[in-house]
CSV table of C-alpha atoms and ligand atoms in Angstrom, one decimal:
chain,number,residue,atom,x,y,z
U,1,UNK,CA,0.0,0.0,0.0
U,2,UNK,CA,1.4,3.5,-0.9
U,3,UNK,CA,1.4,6.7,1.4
U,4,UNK,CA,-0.8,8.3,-0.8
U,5,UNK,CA,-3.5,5.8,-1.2
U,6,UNK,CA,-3.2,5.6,2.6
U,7,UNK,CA,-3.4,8.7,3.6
U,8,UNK,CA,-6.8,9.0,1.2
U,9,UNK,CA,-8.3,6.1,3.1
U,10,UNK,CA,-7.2,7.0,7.1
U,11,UNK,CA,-7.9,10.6,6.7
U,12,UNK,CA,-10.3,10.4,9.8
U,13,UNK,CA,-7.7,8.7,12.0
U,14,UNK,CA,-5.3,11.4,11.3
U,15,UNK,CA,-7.7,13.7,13.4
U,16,UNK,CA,-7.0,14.5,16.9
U,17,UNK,CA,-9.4,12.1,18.1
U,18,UNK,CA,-12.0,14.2,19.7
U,19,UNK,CA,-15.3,12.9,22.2
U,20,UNK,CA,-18.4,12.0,20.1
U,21,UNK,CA,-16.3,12.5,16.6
U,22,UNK,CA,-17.6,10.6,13.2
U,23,UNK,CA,-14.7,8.4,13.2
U,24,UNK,CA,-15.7,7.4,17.4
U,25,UNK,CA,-19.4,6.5,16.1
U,26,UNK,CA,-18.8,4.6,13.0
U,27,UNK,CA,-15.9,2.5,14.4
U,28,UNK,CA,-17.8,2.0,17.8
U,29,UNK,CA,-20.9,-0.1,15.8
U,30,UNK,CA,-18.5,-3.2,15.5
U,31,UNK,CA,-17.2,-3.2,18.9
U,32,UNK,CA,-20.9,-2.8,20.6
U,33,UNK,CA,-22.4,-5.6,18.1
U,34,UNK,CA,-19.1,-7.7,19.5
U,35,UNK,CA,-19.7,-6.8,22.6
U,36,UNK,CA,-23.1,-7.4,23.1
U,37,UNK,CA,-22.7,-11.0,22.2
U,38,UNK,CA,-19.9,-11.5,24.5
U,39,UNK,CA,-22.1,-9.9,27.5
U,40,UNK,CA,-25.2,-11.8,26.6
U,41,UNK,CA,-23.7,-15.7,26.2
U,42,UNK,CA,-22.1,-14.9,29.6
U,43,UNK,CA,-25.7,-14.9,31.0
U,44,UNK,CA,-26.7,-18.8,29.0
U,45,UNK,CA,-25.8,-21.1,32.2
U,46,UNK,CA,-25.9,-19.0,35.3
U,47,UNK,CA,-29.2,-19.0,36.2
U,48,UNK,CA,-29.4,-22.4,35.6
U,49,UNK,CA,-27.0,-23.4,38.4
U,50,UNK,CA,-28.5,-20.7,40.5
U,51,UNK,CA,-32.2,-22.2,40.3
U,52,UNK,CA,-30.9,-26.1,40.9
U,53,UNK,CA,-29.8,-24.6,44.2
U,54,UNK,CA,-33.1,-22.7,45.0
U,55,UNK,CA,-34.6,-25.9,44.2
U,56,UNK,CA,-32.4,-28.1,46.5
U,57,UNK,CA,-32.9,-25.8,49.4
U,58,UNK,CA,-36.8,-25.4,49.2
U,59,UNK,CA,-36.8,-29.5,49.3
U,60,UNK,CA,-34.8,-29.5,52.3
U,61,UNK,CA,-37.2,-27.5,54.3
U,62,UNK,CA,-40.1,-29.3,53.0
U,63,UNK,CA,-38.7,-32.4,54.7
U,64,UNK,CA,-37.6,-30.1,57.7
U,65,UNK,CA,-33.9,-30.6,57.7
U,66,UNK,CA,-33.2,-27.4,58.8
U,67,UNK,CA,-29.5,-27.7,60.1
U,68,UNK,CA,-28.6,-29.2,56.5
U,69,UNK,CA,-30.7,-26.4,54.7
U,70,UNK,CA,-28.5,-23.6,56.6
U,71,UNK,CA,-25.9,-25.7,55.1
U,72,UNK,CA,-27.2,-25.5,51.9
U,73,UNK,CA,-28.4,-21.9,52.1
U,74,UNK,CA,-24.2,-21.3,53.4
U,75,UNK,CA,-22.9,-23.3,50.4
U,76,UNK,CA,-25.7,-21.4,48.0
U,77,UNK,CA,-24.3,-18.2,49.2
U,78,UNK,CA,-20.6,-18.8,48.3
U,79,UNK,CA,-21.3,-20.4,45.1
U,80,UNK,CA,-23.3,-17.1,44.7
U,81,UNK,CA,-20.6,-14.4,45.5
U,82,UNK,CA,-17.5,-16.7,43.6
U,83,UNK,CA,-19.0,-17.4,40.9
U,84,UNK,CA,-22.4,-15.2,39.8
U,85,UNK,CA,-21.0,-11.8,41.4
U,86,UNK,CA,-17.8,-11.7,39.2
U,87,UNK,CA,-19.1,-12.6,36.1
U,88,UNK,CA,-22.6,-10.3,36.2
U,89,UNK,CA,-20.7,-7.4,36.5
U,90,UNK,CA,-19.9,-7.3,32.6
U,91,UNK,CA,-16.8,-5.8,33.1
U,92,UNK,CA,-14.7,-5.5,29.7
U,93,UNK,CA,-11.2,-7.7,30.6
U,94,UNK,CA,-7.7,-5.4,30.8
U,95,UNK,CA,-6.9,-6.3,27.8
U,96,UNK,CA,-4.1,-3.3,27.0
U,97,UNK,CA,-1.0,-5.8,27.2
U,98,UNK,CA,-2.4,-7.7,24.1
U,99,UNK,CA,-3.8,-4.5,22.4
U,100,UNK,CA,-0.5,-2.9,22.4
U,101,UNK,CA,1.2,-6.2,21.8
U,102,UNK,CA,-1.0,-7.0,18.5
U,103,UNK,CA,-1.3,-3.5,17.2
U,104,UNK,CA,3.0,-2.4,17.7
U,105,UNK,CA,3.3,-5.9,15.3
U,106,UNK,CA,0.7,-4.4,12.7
U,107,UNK,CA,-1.6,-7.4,13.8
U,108,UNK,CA,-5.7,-6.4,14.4
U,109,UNK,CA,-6.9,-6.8,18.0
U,110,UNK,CA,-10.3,-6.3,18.9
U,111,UNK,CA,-10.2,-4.5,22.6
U,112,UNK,CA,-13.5,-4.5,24.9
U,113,UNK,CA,-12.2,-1.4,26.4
U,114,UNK,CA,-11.6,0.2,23.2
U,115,UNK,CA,-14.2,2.8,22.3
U,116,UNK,CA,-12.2,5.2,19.9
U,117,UNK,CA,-12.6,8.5,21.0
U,118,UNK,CA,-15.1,8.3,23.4
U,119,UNK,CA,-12.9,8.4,26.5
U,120,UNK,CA,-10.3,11.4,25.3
U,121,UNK,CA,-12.1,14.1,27.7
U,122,UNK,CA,-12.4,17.5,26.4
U,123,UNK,CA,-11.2,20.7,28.1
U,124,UNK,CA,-13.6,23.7,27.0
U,125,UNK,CA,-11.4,26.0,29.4
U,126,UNK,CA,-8.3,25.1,27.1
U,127,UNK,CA,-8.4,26.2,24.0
U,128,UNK,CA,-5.4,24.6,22.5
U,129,UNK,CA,-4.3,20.9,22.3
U,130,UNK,CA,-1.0,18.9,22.3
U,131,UNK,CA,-0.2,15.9,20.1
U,132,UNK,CA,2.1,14.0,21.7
U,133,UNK,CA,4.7,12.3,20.5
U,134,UNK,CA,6.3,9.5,21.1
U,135,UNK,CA,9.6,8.4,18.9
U,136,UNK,CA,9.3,4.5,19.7
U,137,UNK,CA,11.2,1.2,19.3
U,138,UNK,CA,10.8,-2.0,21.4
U,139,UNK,CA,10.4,-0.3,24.7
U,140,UNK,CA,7.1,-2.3,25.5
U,141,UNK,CA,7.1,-2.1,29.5
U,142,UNK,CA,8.0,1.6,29.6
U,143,UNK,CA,5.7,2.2,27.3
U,144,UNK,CA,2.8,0.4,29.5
U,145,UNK,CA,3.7,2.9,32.4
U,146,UNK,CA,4.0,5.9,30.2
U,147,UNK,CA,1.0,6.4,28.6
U,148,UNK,CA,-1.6,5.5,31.4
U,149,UNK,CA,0.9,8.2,33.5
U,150,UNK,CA,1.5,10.9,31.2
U,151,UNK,CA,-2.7,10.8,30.4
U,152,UNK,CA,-3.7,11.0,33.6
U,153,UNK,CA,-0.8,13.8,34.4
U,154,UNK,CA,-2.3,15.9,31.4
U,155,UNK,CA,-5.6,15.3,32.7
U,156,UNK,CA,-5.3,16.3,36.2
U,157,UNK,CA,-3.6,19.7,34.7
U,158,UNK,CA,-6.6,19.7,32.4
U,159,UNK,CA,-4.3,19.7,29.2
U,160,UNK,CA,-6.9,18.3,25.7
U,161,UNK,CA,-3.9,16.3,24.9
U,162,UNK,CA,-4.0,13.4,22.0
U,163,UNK,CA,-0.6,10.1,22.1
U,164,UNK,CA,0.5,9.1,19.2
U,165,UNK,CA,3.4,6.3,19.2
U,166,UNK,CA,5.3,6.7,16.3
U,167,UNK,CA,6.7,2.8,15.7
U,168,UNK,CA,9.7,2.5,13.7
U,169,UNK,CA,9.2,-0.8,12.7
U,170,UNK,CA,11.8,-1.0,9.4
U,171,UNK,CA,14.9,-3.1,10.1
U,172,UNK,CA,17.3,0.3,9.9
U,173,UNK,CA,18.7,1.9,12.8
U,174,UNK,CA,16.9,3.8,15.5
U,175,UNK,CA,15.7,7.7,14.1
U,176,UNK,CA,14.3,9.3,16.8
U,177,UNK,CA,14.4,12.8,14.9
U,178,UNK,CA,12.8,11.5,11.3
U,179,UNK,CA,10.2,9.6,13.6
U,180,UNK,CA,9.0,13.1,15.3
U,181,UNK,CA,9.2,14.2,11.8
U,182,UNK,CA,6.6,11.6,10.3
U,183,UNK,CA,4.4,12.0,13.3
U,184,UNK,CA,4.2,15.5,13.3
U,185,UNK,CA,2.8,15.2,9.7
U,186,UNK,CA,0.7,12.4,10.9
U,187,UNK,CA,-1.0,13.7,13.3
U,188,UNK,CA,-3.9,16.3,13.1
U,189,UNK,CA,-3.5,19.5,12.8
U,190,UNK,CA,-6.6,20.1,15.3
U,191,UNK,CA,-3.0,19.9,17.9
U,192,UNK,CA,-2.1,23.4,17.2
U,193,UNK,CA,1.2,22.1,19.3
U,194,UNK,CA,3.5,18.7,19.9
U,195,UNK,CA,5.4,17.5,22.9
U,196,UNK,CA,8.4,15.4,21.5
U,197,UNK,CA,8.6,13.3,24.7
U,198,UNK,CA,10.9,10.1,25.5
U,199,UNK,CA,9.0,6.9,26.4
U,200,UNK,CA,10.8,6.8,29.4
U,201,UNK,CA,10.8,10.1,30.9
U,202,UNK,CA,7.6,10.5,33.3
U,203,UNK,CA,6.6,13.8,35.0
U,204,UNK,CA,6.6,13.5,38.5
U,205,UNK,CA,6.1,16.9,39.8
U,206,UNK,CA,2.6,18.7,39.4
U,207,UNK,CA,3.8,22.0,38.9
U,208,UNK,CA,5.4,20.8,35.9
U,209,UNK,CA,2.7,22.6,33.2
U,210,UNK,CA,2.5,21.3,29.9
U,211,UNK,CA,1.4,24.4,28.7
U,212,UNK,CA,1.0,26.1,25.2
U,213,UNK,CA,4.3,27.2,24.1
U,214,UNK,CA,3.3,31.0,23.1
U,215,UNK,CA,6.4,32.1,23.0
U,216,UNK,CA,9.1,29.9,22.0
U,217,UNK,CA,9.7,25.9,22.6
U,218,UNK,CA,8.7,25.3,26.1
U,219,UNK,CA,11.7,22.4,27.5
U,220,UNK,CA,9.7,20.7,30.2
U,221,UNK,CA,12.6,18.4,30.6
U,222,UNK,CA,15.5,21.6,31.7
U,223,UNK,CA,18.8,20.4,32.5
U,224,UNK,CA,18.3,21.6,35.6
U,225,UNK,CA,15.7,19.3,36.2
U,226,UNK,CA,16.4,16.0,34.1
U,227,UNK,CA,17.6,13.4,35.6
U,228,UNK,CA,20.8,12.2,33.1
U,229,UNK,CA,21.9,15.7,31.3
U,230,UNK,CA,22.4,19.3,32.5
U,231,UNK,CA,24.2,21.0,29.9
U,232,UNK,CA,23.1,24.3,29.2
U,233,UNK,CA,21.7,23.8,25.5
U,234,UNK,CA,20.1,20.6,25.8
U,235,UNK,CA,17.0,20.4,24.7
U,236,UNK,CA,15.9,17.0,24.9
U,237,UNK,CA,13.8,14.9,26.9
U,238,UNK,CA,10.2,16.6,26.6
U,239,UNK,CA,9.9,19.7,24.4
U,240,UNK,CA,7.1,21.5,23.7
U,241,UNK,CA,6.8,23.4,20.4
U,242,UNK,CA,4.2,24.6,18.5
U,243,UNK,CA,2.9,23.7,14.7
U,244,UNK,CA,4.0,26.9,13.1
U,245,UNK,CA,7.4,26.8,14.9
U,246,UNK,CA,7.9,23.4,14.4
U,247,UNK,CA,7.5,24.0,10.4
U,248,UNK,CA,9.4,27.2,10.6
U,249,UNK,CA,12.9,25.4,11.3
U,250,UNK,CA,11.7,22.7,9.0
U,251,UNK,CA,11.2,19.9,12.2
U,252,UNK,CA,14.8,18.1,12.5
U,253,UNK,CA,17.1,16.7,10.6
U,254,UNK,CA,17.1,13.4,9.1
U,255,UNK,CA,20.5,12.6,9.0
U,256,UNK,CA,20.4,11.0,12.6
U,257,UNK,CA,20.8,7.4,12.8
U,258,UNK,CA,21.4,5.8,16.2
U,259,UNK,CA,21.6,7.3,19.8
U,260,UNK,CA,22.8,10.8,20.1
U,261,UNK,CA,23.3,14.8,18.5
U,262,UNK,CA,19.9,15.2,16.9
U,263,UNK,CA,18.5,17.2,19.8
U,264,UNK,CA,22.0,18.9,19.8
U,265,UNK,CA,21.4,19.8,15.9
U,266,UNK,CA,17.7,20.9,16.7
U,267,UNK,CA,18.6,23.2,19.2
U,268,UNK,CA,20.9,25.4,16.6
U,269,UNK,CA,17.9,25.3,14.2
U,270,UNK,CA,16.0,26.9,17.0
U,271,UNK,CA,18.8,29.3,17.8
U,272,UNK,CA,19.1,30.6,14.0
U,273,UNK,CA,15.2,31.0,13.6
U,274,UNK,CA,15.8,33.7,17.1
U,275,UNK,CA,13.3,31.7,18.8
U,276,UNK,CA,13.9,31.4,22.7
U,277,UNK,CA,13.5,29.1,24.9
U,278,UNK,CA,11.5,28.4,27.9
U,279,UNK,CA,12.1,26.5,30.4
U,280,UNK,CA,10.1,26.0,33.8
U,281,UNK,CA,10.8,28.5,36.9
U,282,UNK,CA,11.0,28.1,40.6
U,283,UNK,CA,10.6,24.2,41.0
U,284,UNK,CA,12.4,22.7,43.8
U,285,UNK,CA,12.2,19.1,43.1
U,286,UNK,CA,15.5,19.1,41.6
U,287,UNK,CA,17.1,16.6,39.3
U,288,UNK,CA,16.0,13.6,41.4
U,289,UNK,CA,12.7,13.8,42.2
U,290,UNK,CA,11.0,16.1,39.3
U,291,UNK,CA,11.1,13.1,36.8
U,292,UNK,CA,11.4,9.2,37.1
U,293,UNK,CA,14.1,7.9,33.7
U,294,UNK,CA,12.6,4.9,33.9
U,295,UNK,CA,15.7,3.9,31.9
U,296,UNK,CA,18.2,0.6,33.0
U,297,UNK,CA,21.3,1.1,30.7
U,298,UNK,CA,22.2,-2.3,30.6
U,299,UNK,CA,18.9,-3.7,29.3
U,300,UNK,CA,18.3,-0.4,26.8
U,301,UNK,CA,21.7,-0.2,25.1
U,302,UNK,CA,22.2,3.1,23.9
U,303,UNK,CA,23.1,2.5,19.9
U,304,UNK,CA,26.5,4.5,20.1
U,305,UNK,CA,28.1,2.8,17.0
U,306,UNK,CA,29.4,5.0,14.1
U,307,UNK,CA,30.0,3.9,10.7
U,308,UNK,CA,31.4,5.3,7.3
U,309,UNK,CA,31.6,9.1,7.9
U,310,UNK,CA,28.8,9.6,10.0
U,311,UNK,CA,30.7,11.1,12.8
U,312,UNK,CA,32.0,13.8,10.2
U,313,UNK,CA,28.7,14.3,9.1
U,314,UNK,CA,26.2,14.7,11.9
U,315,UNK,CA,28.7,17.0,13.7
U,316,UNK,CA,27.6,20.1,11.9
U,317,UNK,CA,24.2,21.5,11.1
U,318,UNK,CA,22.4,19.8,8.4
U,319,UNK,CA,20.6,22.4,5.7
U,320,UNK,CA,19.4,20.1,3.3
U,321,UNK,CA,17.1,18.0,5.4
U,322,UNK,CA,13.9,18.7,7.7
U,323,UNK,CA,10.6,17.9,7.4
U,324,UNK,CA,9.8,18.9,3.8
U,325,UNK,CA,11.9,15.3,3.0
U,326,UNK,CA,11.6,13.2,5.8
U,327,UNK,CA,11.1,9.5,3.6
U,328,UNK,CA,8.8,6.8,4.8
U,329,UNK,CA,5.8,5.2,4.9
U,330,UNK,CA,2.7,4.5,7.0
U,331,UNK,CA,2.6,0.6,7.6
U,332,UNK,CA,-0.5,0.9,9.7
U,333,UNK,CA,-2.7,2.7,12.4
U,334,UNK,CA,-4.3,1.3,15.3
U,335,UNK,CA,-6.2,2.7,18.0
U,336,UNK,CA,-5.8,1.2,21.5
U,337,UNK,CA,-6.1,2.0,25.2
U,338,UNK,CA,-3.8,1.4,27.3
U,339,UNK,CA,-5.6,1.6,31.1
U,340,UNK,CA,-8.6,3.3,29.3
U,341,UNK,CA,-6.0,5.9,28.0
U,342,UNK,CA,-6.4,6.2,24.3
U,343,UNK,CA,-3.9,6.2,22.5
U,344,UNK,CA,-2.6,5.8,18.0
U,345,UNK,CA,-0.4,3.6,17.4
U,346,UNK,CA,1.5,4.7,13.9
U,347,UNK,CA,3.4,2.1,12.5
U,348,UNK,CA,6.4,3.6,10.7
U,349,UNK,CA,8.6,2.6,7.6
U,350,UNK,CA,11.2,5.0,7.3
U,351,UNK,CA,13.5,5.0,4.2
U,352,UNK,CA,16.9,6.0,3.9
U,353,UNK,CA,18.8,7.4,1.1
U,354,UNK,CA,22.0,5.0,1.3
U,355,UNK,CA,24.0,7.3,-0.4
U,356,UNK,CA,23.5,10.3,1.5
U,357,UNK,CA,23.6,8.8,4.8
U,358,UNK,CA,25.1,5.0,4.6
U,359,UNK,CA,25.2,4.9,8.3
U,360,UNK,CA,21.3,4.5,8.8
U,361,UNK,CA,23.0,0.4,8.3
U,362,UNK,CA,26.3,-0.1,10.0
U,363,UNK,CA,25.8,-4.3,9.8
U,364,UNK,CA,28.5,-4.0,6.4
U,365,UNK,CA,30.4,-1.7,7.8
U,366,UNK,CA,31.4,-0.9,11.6
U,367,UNK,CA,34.7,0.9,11.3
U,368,UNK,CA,34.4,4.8,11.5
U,369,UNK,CA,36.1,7.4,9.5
U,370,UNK,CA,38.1,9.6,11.4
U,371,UNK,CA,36.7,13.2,11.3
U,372,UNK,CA,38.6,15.6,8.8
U,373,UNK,CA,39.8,19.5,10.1
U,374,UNK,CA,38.2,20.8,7.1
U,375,UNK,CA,40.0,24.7,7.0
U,376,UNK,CA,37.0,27.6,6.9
U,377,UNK,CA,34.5,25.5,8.4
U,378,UNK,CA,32.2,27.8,10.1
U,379,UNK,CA,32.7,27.4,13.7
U,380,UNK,CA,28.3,27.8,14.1
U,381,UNK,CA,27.9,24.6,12.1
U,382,UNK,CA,29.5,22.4,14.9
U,383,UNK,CA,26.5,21.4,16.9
U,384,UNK,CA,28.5,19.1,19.5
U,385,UNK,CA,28.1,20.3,22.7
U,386,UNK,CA,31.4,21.0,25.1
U,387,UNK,CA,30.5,18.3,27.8
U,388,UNK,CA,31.7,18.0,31.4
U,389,UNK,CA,31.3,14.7,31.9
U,390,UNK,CA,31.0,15.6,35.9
U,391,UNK,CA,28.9,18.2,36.0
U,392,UNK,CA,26.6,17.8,33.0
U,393,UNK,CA,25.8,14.2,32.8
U,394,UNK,CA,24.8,12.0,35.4
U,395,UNK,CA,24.9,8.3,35.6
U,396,UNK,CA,21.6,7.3,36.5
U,397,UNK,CA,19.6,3.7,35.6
R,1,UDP,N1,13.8,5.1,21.8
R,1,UDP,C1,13.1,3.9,21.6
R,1,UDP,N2,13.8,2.8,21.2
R,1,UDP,C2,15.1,2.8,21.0
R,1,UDP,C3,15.8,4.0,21.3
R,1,UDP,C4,15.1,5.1,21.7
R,1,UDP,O1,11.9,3.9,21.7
R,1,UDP,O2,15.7,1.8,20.7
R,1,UDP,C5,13.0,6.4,22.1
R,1,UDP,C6,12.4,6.3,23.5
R,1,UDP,O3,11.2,7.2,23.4
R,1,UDP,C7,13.5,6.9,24.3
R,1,UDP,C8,14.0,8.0,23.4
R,1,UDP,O4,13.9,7.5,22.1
R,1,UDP,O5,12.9,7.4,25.5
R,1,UDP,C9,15.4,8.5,23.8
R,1,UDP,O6,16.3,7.4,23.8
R,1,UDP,P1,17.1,7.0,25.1
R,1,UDP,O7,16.1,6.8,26.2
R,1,UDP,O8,17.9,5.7,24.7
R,1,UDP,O9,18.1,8.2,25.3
R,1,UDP,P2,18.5,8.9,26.6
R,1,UDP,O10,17.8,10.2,26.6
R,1,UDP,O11,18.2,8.1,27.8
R,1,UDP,O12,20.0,9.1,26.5
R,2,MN,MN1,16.3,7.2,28.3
């Protein structure tokens, strides 16, 4: 299936998904017809059970046994409370671990929880809303305590807030900046502004306000408050930025493959386009306790390698790649809930132009090419940060 053809088909589930919207009521038919069949076969054999008992106890007292019949009436009672109680409460199962299981693999999963849109509460007193999203690859239990925190965060704050996971499921490396990319043009443009938020980063302090970033990208996750870096220009973590700002630097670069320096080559795009940034005030939670970097090094290897002349490359600021080329294709949507928190899945094929950046594969190739001093570089186009390893990263998870 192309893009195109997809995009033509799935325009609905591109919108923020809103309470009451089309896309909620047509989709919601099949999961009630579903459902309704599931509740009702549920009810087939209970009563049966139920009136043999009725039946056994009103023949005890007719032959006036009553010590067995408050037997009886005992054993009725627990049968009654272990078996009929549970079962007549039609609750839907948990099913979010299969959901997201089935719909991160591209599979169809049909969810008894799942009504699409009708849970997403709406804020009248806020009159913007945020797309989230999520650059994502195989981080399956951080994901499961992510979204059900991060919605009811946004909630309590009272934030109309919409989570897109943005998949990478191609066999290239990790590209955390072309992945924000396609899910910025993926998702609706009802979000008039995106949080580009790490899986594994939750917000732990209240006062920590998601809030609509007026005035320049709003960095939620300041170094002064992050748990791993606190250098002075990073930007990473969660940022908030909004749609026209977002398309005014032309999003990030796509030259990014593998762990590291995208953020780094962000923040100059920012810097050139004399936007400021914000970051929050007086909070005294501190690096420790503001967020949880729910983040174990050892199991979620950081993918450091560097092949061909990547390192040469993604030092300096890239001009010739953004948004208006990102390359890649939607596999498939799904909507899930994860905890009753709704969220899209977006299964993303990203493509990579092997003669521009070779290093999106380092399997053939492993060995890097040392950087070159290239005399009249201009010094703005190096984007690596001066790092103290003491004092600006810490070694946490
Ligand atoms: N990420 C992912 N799968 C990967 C690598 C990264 O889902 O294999 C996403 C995830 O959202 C993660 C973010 O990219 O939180 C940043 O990566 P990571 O946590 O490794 O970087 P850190 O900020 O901890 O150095
Ligand atoms: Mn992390």
């Amino acid at each position: 299936m192309t893009s195109l053809e997809y995009r033509y088909d799935e325009s609905k589930v591109r919108k923020c998904v809103r309470h009451g919207s089309s896309y909620g009521k047509s989709k919601s038919s099949n999961f009630s017809s579903t459902y309704t069949t599931w509740k009702n076969s549920d009810h087939i054999q209970k009563p049966s059970i139920f009136s043999k008992m009725t039946s056994a106890f009103t023949t005890m007292l007719r032959i006036r046994r009553s010590a067995t019949a408050v037997w009886v009436l005992a054993l009725c009672l627990f049968f009654f409370i272990s078996f009929y109680l549970p079962s007549s409460s039609n609750a839907p199962c948990d099913c979010s671990h299969d959901a997201a299981v089935a719909a991160l693999s591209g599979n169809a999963y049909h969810d008894h929880n799942m009504q699409p849109g009708e849970d997403s509460q709406v804020f009248p007193s806020d009159k913007h809303k945020m797309a989230l999203l999520i650059p994502f690859r195989d981080r399956f239990e951080e994901l499961l305590e992510f979204v059900p925190h991060i919605h009811a965060f946004l909630n309590t704050q009272r934030k109309n807030h919409h989570i897109y996971i943005i998949n990478q499921v191609d066999n290239l490396r990790f590209n955390r900046a072309s992945l924000l990319n396609a899910g910025f043009l993926e998702s609706s443009v009802d979000c008039d502004y995106v949080a580009m938020h790490d899986v594994d980063l939750l917000p732990m302090n209240p006062a920590l306000i998601y809030e609509f970033p007026e005035d320049g990208p709003f960095h939620v996750a300041a170094p002064h408050l992050h748990p791993r870096y606190h250098y002075p220009t990073f930007i990473g973590g969660v940022l908030l930025v909004k749609r026209d700002h977002f398309r005014m630097v032309d999003g990030l670069s796509n030259k990014y493959w593998g762990w590291g320096l995208e953020d780094d080559e962000f923040f100059a795009r920012l810097k050139e386009a004399n936007l400021s940034i914000q970051r929050p005030g007086n909070l005294t939670s501190g690096n420790k306790e503001t967020f949880k970097h729910i983040h174990d090094r050892r199991v979620r290897r950081r993918d450091m390698i560097k092949c061909y002349n990547q390192q040469e490359v993604t030092r300096r600021r890239d001009r010739e790649t953004g948004l208006s080329t990102v390359q890649y294709h939607v596999q498939s949507i799904k909507e899930i809930t994860i905890q009753n928190s709704p969220v899209t899945i977006l299964n993303i094929v990203l493509e990579c132009d092997k003669y521009v950046t070779p290093w999106c594969d380092c399997t053939e190739n492993v060995g890097n090419v040392p950087r070159s001093h290239k005399k009249g570089e201009k010094s703005d186009d190096v984007i690596v940060p001066k790092l103290n390893r003491k004092t600006h990263i810490t070694q946490d998870g």
